[in-house]
Phi, psi and omega in degrees: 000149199253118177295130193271306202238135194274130187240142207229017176277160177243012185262153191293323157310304178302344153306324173289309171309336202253154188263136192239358178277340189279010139338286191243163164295301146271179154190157185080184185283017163263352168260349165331128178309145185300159161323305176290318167325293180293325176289359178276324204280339188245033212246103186089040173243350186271224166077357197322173163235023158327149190276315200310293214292128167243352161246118194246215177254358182316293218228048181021080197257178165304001190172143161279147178233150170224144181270141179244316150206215191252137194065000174232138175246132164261153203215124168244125178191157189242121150216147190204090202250191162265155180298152198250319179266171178246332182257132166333305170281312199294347194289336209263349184239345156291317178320307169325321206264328158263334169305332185283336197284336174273355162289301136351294171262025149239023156080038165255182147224157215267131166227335141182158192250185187210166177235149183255108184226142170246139186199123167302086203285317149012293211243299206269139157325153151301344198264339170279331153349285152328299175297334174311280164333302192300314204279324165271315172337290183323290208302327188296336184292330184314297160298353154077039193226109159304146187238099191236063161127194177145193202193131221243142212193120160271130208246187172253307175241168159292147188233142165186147205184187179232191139225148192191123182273165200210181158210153186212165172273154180278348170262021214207334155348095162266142181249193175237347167253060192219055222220117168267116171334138152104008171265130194295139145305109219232106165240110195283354185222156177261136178295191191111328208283342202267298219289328187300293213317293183346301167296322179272005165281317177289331207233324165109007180298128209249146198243097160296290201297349163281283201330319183270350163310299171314321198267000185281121184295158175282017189284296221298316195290342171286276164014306185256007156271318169296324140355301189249012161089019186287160161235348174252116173200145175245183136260120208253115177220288188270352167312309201093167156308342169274321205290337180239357163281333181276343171293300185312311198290330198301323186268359174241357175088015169257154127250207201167140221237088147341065217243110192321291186325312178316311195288131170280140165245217183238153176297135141106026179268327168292324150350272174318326163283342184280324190275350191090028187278039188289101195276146182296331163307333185293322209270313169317293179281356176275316165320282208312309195284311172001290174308337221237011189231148183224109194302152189231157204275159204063010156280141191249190177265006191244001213255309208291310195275322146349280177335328195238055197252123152320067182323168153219127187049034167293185218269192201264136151231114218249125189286109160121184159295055221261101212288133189086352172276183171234129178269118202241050171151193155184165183294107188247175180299150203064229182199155188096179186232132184245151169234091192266000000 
């Protein structure tokens, strides 16, 4: 949707007024090139032999790791979308809350960013911007993590993210291709943030319980997946949940069994599925997945697209157990995804 009018105040009520998803085409990680798509553009990009690199482009995991010595890993990864929210500081600090987060789901910490913006200089203010920034900053202090620069681009739509380095032991590592048959599924945050964002882009109806979902940072729940002895884990975000449990189970040679009742959600998402706030990314990765998922009787098609609801900073789907978390499935001998 095309912005009727360009606004050039600098006060913070007026400031407040401009709807910034009306913006964009998407937002959040539902504006990501679909799942099949990127994989046909980056499909013969892998294979390096650098000895260092120990997470690559093979099997996509969440962040790249390169060994630097024995026992130190450096862990690299970018994420960066259009607003998902209308207000500025919280868009700037879910952005954060997810660029930290793929560091996060390969068991590192996060040690310092940088930040990435595309901005209509034109048509938006600058000052909104400034609220943009302040709101990843705010989430990065959070992560105990400096934000020391970064690089600005005049865009078409707003754009905003981090890149952001991390470190790990390398023998410590969760990966996405390290996930062994017969282990409980482990999901640390409830799905909905897609279908939530949706609604609040169609109706301007602001969801709190997405919004704190998004700014919550992954520390705690990796901490207590390292903890408890894991080596497999992602993070489920523009994929959806089907969509980054079959890149796991795919890159470890498993498969794995769902169990609809289980999976938590966000307060007011079944609502939002019911009314049809469904994003074409959501309808895209359930396309995408589709073949490799096998229904089970009384899974509906809206069960199935929940499942595949476009996350944005959504929570660790975790190989193994994690005390306080819910365990919604688990890992079996063979390939494909059941839905129970």
């Amino acid at each position: 949707m095309e912005p009727t009018t360009t606004t050039t105040t600098d006060s913070r009520e007026d400031l407040s007024q401009i709807k910034l998803t009306g913006y964009a085409h998407g937002g959040g990680c539902a504006c990501k090139i679909p799942p099949g798509e990127l994989e046909q553009a980056v499909r013969g990009l892998g294979g390096q032999t650098n000895p260092g690199v120990i997470v690559g482009l093979d099997d996509g995991d969440d962040a790249a790791a390169v060994l630097i010595r024995e026992g130190l890993a450096v862990l690299s990864t970018a994420d960066f979308f259009t607003p998902m929210v209308d207000d500025a500081y919280d868009w700037g600090r879910i952005a954060a809350a997810n660029a930290l987060s793929d560091i996060y789901a390969m068991g590192g910490t996060p040690v310092v960013a940088i930040n990435l913006v595309g901005w209509p200089r034109g048509v938006l203010p600058m000052e909104l911007l400034t609220e943009v920034l302040r709101g990843g900053l705010d989430v990065a202090r959070q992560a105990d993590t400096p934000v020391i620069g970064g690089h600005t681009i005049d865009n078409p739509e707003p754009t905003y993210g981090m890149a952001v380095t991390g470190t790990a032991h390398p023998d410590r590592l969760l990966r996405n291709d390290a996930a062994e048959p017969g282990l409980p599924l482990t999901l640390t945050k409830p799905l909905g943030v897609g279908l939530l964002n949706n609604r609040h882009k169609q109706t301007g109806e602001v969801s709190q319980a997405a919004i704190d979902s998004m700014t919550s940072l992954n520390r705690e729940a990796a901490a207590a997946a390292l903890a408890a002895g894991v080596t497999a884990a992602t993070d489920v975000t523009g994929f959806g949940l089907l969509g980054h449990l079959h890149k796991m189970a795919r890159a470890s040679g498993v498969g794995a069994v769902i169990d609809r009742s289980a999976v938590p959600l966000i307060e007011g998402a079944a609502e939002a599925l019911r009314e049809g706030y469904i994003s074409g990314g959501t309808r895209r990765n359930l396309d995408w997945v589709r073949p490799h998922v096998t229904s089970g009787a009384g899974i509906t098609e809206e069960d199935l697209l929940l499942l595949a609801d476009a996350q944005t900073s959504g929570g660790l789907l975790v190989v193994g157990e994690v005390p306080g978390y819910p365990v919604i499935g688990e890992t079996v001998s063979g390939a494909g995804i059941s839905v129970r």
